[in-house]
PDB file of C-alpha atoms and ligand atoms in Angstrom:
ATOM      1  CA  UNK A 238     -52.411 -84.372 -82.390  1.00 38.00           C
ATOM      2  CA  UNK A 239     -54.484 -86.330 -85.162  1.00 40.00           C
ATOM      3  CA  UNK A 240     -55.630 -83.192 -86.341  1.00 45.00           C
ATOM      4  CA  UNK A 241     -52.615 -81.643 -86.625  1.00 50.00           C
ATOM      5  CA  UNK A 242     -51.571 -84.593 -89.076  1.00 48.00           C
ATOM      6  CA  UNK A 243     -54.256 -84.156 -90.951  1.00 48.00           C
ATOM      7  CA  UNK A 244     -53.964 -80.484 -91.071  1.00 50.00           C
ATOM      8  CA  UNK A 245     -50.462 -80.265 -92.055  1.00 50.00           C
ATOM      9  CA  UNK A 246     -50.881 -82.798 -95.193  1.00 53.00           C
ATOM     10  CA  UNK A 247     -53.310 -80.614 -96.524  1.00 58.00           C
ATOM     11  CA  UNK A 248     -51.108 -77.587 -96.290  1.00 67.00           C
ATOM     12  CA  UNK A 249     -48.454 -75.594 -98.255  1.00 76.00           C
ATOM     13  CA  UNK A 250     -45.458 -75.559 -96.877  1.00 94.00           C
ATOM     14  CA  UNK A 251     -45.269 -72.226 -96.558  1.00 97.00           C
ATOM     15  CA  UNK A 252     -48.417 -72.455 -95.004  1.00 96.00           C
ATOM     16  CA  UNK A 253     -47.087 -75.379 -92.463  1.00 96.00           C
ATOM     17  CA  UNK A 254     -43.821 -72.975 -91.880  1.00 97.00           C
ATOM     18  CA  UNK A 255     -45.598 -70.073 -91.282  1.00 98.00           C
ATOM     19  CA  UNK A 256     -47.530 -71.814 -88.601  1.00 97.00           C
ATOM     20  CA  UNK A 257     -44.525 -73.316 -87.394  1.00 97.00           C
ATOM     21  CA  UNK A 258     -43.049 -69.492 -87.101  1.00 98.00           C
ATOM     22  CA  UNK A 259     -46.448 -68.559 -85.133  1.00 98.00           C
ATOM     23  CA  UNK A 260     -45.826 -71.226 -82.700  1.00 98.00           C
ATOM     24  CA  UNK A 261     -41.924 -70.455 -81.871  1.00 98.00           C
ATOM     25  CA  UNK A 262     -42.924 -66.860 -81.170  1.00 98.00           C
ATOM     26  CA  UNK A 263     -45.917 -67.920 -79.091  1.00 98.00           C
ATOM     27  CA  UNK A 264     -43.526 -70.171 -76.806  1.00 98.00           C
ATOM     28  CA  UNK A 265     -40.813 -67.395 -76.651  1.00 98.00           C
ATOM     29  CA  UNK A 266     -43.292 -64.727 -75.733  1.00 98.00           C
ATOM     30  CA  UNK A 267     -44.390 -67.190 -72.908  1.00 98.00           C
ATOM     31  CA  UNK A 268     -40.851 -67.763 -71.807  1.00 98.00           C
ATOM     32  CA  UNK A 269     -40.344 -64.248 -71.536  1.00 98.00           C
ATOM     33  CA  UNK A 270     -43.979 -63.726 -70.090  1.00 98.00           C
ATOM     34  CA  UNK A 271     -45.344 -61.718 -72.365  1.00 98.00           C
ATOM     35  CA  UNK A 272     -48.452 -61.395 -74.398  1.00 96.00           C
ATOM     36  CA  UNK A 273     -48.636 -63.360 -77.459  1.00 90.00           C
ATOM     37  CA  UNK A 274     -49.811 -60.055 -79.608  1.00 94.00           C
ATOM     38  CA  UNK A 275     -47.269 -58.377 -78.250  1.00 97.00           C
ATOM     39  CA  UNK A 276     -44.954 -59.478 -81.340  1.00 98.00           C
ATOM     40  CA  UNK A 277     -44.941 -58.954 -84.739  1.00 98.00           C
ATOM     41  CA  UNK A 278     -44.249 -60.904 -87.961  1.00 98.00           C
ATOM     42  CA  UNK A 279     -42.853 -59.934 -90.654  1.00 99.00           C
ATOM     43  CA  UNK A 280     -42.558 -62.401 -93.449  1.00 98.00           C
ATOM     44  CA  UNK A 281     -39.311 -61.332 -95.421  1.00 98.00           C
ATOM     45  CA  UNK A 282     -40.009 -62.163 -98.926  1.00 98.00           C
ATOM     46  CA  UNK A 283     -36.900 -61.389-101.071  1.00 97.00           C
ATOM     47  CA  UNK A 284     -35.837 -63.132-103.978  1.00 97.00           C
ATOM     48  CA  UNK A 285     -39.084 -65.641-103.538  1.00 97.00           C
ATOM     49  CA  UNK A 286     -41.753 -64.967-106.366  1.00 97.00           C
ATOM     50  CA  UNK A 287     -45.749 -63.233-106.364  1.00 97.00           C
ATOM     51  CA  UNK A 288     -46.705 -66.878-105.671  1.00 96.00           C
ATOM     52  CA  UNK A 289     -45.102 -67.364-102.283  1.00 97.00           C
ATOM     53  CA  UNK A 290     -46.434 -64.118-101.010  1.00 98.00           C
ATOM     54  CA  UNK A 291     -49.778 -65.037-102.226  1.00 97.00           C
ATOM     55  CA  UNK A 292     -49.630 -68.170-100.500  1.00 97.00           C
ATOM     56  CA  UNK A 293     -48.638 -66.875 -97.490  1.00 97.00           C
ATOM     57  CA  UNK A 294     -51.349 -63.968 -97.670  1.00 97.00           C
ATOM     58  CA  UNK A 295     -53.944 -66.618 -98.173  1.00 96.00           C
ATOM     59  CA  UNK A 296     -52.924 -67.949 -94.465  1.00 96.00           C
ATOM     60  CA  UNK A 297     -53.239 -64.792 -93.111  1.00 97.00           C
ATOM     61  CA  UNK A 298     -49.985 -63.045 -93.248  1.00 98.00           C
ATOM     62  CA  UNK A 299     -50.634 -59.174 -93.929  1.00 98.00           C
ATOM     63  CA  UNK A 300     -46.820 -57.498 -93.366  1.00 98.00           C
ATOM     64  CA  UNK A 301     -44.188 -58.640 -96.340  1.00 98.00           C
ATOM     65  CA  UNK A 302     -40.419 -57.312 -96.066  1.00 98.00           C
ATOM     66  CA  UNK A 303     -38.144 -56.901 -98.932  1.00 98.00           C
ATOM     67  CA  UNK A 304     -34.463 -55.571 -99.641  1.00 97.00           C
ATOM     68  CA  UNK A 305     -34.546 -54.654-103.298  1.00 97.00           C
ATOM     69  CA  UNK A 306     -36.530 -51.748-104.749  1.00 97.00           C
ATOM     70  CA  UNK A 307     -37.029 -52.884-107.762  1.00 97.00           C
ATOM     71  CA  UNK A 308     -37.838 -56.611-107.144  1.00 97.00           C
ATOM     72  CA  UNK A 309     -40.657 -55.662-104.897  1.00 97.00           C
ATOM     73  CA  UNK A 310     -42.431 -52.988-106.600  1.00 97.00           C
ATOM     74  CA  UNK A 311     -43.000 -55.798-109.619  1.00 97.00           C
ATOM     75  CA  UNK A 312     -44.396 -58.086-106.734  1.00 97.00           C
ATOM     76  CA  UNK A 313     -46.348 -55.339-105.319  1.00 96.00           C
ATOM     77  CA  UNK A 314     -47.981 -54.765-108.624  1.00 96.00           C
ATOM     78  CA  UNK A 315     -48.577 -58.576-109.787  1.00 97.00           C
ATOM     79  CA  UNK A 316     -50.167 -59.530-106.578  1.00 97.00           C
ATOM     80  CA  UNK A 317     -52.187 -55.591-106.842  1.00 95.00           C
ATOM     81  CA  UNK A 318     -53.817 -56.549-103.107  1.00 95.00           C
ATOM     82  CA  UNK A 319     -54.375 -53.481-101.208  1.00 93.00           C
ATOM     83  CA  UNK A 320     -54.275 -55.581 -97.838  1.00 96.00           C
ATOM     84  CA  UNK A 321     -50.307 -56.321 -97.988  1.00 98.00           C
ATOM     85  CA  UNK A 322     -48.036 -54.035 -96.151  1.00 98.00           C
ATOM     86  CA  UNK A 323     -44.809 -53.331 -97.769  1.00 98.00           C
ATOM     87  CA  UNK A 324     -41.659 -52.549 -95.676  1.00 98.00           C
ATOM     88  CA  UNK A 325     -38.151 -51.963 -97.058  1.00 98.00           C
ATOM     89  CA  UNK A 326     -35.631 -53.333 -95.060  1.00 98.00           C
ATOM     90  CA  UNK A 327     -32.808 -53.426 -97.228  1.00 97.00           C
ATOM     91  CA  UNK A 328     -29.218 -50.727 -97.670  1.00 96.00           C
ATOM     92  CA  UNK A 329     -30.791 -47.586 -98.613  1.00 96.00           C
ATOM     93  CA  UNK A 330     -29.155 -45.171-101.802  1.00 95.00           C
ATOM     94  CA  UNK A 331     -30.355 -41.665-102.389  1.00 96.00           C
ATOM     95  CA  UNK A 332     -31.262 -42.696-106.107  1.00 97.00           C
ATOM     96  CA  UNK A 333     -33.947 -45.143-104.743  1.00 96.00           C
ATOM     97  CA  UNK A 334     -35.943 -43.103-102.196  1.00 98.00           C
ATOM     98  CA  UNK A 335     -38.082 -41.741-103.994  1.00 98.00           C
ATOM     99  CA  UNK A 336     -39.963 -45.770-105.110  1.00 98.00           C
ATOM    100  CA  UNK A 337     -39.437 -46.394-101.531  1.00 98.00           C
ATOM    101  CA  UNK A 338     -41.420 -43.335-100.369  1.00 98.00           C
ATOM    102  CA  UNK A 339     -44.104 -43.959-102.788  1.00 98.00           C
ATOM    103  CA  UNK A 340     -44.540 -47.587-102.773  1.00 97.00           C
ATOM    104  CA  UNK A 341     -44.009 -49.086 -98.952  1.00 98.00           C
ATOM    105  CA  UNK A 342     -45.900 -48.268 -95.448  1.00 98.00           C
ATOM    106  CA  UNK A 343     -42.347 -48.754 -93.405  1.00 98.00           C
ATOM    107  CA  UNK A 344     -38.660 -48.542 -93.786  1.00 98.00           C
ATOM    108  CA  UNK A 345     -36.613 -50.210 -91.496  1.00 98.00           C
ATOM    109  CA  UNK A 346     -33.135 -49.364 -92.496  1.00 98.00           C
ATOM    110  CA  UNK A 347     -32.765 -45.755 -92.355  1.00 98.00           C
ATOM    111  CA  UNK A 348     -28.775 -45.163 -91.321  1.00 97.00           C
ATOM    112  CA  UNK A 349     -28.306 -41.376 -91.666  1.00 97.00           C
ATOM    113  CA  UNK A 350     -30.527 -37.695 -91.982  1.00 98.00           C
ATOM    114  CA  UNK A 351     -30.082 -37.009 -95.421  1.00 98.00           C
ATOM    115  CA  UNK A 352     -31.831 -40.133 -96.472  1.00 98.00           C
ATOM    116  CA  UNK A 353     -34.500 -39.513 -93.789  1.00 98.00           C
ATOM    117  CA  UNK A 354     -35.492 -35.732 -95.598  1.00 98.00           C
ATOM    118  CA  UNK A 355     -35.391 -37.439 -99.003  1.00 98.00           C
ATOM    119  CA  UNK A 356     -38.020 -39.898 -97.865  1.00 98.00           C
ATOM    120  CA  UNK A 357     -39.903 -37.484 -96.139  1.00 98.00           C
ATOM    121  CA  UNK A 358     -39.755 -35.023 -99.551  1.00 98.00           C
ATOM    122  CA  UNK A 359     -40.879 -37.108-101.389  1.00 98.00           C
ATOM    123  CA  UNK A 360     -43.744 -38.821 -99.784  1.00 98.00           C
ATOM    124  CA  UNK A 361     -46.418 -38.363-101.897  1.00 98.00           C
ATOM    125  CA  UNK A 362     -49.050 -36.215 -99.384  1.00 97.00           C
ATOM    126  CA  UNK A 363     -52.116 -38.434-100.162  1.00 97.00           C
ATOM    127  CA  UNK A 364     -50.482 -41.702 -98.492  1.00 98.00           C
ATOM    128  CA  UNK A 365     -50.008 -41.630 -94.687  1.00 98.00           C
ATOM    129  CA  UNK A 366     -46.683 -40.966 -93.190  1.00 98.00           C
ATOM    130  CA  UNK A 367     -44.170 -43.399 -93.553  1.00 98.00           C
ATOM    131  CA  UNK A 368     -43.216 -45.603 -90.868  1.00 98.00           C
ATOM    132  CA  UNK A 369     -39.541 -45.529 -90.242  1.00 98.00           C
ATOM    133  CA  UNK A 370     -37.157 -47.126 -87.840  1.00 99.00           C
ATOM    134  CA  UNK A 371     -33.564 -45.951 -87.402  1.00 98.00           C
ATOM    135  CA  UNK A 372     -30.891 -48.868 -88.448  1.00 98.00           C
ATOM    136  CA  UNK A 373     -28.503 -49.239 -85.415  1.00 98.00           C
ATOM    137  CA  UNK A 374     -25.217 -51.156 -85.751  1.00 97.00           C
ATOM    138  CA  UNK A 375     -24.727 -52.899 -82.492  1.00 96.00           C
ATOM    139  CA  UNK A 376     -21.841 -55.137 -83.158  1.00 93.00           C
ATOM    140  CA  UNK A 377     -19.528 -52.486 -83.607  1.00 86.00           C
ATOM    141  CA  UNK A 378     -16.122 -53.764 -85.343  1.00 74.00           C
ATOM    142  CA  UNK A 379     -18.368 -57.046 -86.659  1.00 73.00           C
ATOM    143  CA  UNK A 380     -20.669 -54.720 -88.595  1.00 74.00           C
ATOM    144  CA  UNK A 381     -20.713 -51.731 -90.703  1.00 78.00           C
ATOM    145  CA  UNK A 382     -23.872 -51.307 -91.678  1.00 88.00           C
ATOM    146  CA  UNK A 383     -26.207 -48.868 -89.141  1.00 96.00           C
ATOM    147  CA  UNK A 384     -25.576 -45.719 -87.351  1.00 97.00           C
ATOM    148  CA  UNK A 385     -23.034 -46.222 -84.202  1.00 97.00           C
ATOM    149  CA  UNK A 386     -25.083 -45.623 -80.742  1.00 97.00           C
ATOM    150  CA  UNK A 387     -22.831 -42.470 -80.319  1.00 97.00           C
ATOM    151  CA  UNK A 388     -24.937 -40.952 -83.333  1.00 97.00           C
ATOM    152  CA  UNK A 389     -28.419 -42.225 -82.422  1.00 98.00           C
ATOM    153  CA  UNK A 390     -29.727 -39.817 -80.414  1.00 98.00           C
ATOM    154  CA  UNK A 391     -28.975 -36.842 -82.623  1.00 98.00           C
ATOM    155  CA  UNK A 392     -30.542 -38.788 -85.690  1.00 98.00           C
ATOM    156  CA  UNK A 393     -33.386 -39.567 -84.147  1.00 98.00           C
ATOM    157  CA  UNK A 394     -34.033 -36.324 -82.543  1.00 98.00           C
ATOM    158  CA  UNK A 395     -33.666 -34.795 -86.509  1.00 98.00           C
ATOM    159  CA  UNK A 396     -35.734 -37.957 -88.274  1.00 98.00           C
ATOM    160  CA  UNK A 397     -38.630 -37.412 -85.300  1.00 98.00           C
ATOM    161  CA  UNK A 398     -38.598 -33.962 -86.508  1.00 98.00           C
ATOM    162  CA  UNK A 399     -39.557 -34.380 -90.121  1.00 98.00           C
ATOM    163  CA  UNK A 400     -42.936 -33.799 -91.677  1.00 98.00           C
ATOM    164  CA  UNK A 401     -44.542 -37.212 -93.416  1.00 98.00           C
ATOM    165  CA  UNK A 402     -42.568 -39.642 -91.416  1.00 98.00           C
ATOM    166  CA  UNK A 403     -43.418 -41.395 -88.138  1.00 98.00           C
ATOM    167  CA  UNK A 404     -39.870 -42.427 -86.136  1.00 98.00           C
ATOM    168  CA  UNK A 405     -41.490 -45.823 -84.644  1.00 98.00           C
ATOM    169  CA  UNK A 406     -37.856 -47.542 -82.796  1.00 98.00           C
ATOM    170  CA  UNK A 407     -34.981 -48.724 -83.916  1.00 98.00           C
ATOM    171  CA  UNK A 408     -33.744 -51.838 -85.902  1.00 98.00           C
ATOM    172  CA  UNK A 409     -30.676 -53.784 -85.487  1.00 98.00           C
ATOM    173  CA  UNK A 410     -29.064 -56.854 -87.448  1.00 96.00           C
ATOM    174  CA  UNK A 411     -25.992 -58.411 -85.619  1.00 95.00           C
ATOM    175  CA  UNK A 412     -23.535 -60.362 -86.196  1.00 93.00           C
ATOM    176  CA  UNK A 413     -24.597 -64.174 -86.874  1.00 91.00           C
ATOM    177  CA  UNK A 414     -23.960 -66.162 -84.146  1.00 91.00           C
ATOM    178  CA  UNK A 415     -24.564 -69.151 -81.971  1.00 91.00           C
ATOM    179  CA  UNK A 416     -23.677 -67.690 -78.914  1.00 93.00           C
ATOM    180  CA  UNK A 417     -27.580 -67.231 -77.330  1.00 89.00           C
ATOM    181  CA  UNK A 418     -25.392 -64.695 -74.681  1.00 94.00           C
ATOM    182  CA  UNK A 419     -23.584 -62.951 -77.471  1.00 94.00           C
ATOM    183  CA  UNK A 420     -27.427 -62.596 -79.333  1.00 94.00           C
ATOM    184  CA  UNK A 421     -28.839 -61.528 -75.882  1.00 97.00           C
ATOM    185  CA  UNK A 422     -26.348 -58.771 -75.375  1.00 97.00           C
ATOM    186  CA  UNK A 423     -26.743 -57.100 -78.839  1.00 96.00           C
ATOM    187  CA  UNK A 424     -30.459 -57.147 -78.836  1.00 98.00           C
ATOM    188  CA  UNK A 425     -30.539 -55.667 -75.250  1.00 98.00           C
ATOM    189  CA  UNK A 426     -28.374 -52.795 -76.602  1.00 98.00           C
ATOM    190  CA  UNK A 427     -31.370 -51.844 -78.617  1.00 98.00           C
ATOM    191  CA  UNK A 428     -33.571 -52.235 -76.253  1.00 98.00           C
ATOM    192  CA  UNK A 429     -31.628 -50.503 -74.140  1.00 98.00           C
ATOM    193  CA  UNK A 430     -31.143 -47.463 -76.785  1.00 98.00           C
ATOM    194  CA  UNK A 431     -35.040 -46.891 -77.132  1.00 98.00           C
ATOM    195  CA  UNK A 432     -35.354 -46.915 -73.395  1.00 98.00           C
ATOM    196  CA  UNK A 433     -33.099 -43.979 -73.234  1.00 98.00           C
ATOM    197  CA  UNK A 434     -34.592 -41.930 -76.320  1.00 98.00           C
ATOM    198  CA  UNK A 435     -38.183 -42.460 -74.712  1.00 98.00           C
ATOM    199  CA  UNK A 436     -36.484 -41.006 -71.590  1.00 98.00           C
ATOM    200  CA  UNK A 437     -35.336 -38.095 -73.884  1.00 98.00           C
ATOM    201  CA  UNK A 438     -39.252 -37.482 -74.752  1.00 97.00           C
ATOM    202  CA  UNK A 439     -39.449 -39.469 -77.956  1.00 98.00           C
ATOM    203  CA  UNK A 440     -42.300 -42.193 -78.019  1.00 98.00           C
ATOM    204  CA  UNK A 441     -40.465 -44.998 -79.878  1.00 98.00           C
ATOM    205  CA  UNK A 442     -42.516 -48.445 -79.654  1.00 98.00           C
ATOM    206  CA  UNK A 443     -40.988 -50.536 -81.987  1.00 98.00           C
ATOM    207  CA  UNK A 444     -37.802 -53.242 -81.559  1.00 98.00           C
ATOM    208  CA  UNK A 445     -37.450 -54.769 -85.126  1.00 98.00           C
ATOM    209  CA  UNK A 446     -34.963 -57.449 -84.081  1.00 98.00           C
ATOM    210  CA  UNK A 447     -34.705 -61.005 -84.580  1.00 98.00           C
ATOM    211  CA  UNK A 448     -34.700 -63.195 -87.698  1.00 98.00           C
ATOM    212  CA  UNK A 449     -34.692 -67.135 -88.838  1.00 97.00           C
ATOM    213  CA  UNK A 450     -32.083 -68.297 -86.205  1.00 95.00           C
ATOM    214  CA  UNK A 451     -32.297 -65.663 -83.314  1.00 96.00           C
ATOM    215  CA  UNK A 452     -35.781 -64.809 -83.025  1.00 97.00           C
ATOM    216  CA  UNK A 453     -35.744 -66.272 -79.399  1.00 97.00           C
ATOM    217  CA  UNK A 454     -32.943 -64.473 -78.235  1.00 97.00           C
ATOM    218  CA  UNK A 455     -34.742 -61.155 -79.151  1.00 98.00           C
ATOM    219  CA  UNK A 456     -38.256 -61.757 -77.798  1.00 98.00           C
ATOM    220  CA  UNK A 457     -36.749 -62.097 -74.861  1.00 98.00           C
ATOM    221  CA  UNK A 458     -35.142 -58.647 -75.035  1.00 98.00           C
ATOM    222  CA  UNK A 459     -38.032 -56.958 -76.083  1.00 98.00           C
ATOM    223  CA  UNK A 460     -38.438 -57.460 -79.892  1.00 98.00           C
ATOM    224  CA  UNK A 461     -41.692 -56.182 -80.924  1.00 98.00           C
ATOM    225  CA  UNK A 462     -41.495 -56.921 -84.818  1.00 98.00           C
ATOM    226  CA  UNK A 463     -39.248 -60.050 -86.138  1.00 98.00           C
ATOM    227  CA  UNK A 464     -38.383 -60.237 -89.718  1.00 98.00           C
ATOM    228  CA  UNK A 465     -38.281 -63.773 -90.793  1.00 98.00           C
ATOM    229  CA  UNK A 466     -37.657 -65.237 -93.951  1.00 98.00           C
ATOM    230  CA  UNK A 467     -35.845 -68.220 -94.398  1.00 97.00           C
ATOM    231  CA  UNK A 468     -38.111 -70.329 -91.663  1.00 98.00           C
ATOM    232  CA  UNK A 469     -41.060 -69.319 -93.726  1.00 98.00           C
ATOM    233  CA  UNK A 470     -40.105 -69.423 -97.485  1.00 97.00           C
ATOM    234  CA  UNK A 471     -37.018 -71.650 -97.384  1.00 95.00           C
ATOM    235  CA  UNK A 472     -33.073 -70.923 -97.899  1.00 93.00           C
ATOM    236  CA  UNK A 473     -32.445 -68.996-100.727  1.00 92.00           C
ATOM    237  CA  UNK A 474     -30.331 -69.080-103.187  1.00 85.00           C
ATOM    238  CA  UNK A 475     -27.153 -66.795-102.894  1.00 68.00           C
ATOM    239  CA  UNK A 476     -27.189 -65.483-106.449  1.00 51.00           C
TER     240      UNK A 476
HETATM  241  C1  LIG E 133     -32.933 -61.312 -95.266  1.00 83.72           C
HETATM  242  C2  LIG E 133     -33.232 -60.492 -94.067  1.00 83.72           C
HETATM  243  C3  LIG E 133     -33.988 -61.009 -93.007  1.00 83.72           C
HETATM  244  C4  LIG E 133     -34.480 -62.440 -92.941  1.00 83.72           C
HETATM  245  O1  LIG E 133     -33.422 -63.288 -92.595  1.00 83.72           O
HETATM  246  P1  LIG E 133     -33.670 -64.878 -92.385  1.00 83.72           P
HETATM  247  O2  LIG E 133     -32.428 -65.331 -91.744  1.00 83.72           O
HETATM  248  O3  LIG E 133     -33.877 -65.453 -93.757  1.00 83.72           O
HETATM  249  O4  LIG E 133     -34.861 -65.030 -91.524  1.00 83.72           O
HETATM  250  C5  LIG E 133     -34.282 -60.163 -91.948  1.00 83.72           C
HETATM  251  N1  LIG E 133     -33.868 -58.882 -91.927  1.00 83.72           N
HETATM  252  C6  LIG E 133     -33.146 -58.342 -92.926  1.00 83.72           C
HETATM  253  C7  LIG E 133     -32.714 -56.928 -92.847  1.00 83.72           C
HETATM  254  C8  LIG E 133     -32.791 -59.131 -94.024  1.00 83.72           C
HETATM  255  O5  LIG E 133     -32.047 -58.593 -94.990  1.00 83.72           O
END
């Protein structure tokens, strides 16, 4: 206990969040009695400066998610550490794939085929494939951005099928809510939809569900990746 204190007053906040974020997906992985490694964290870094990402990476966070193109290529190239692993997880247009295929490891938000063959065009054949998950909207009338489960299974069948990217799983954002049942039941559609495209013969093994205020609810229905950003870097500022 002491040495918490003392740690803590000697740390960033960032740093002190971060650990903070550790330790809430630690306990839910033991609620839902599963292995602490089993979950990934992805710091989501948009709109905060090079600064916060260094101070994060000097605590030992590796993975870094961003929504605009533009915003994180500059980061990319002020912090220039080769260690960091970019993923877009952002609205995807056809006149920014081509940054996106050259300049991050993973995508998370990829909503329809023809966006899939642009990225896999134009990754450049020197980096390895990119990572992709397929963007599912599971909150139906709440929601419009994803593809509707009724499409999944085609799309993923087509995106599995194209040269220089990897289909890893499927990503979902739903509605906000406090409802921990409401959460429950839209993350357990995901989980729900890779279950039935492994049992189709693809080999999906990621869940990228779960964020600031719900990443609970989705470790307990399988998330293997949460994207977190506001419990780490702070609320940001709605430009
Ligand atoms: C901003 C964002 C997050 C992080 O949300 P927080 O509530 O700040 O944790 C996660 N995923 C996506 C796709 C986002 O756009």
């Amino acid at each position: 206990m002491g040495c918490d204190i003392l740690c803590n007053r000697y740390m960033t906040s960032i740093a002190a969040n971060l650990q903070a974020v550790r330790a809430r997906i630690a306990a839910a992985c033991v609620a839902a009695g599963r292995e602490a490694d089993s979950v990934q964290l992805l710091a989501v870094s948009k709109t905060w400066p090079a600064s916060s990402v260094r101070e994060a990476a000097a605590v030992g966070q590796r993975a870094f998610g961003e929504n605009y193109v533009q915003e994180a290529c500059n980061k990319a190239a002020e912090l220039a550490d080769p260690g960091l692993e970019w993923h877009f997880i952002g609205p995807l247009q056809s006149n920014k794939t081509r940054q996106i295929a050259e300049n991050f490891a993973w995508v998370h938000s990829v909503d329809r085929l023809k966006i899939a063959e642009r990225l896999a065009t134009q990754r450049p054949q020197e980096l390895p494939a990119l990572q992709v998950c397929i963007q599912v909207n599971v909150s139906a009338e709440a929601s419009k951005s994803g593809c509707t489960p009724d499409d999944l299974a085609a799309l993923a069948h087509a995106v599995a099928a194209l040269p220089r990217l990897r289909l890893r799983g499927l990503m979902a954002i739903p509605e906000p809510s406090d409802d921990s049942r409401l959460q429950r039941s839209r993350f357990a559609l995901l989980r729900q939809l890779r279950e039935r495209l492994n049992s189709e013969g693809l080999v999906l093994d990621t869940l990228s569900m779960g964020m600031s205020h719900d990443l609970e609810a989705a470790i307990m229905e399988g998330a293997t990746l949460v994207r977190v950003g506001t419990a780490i870097f702070g609320e940001r500022n709605s430009a």
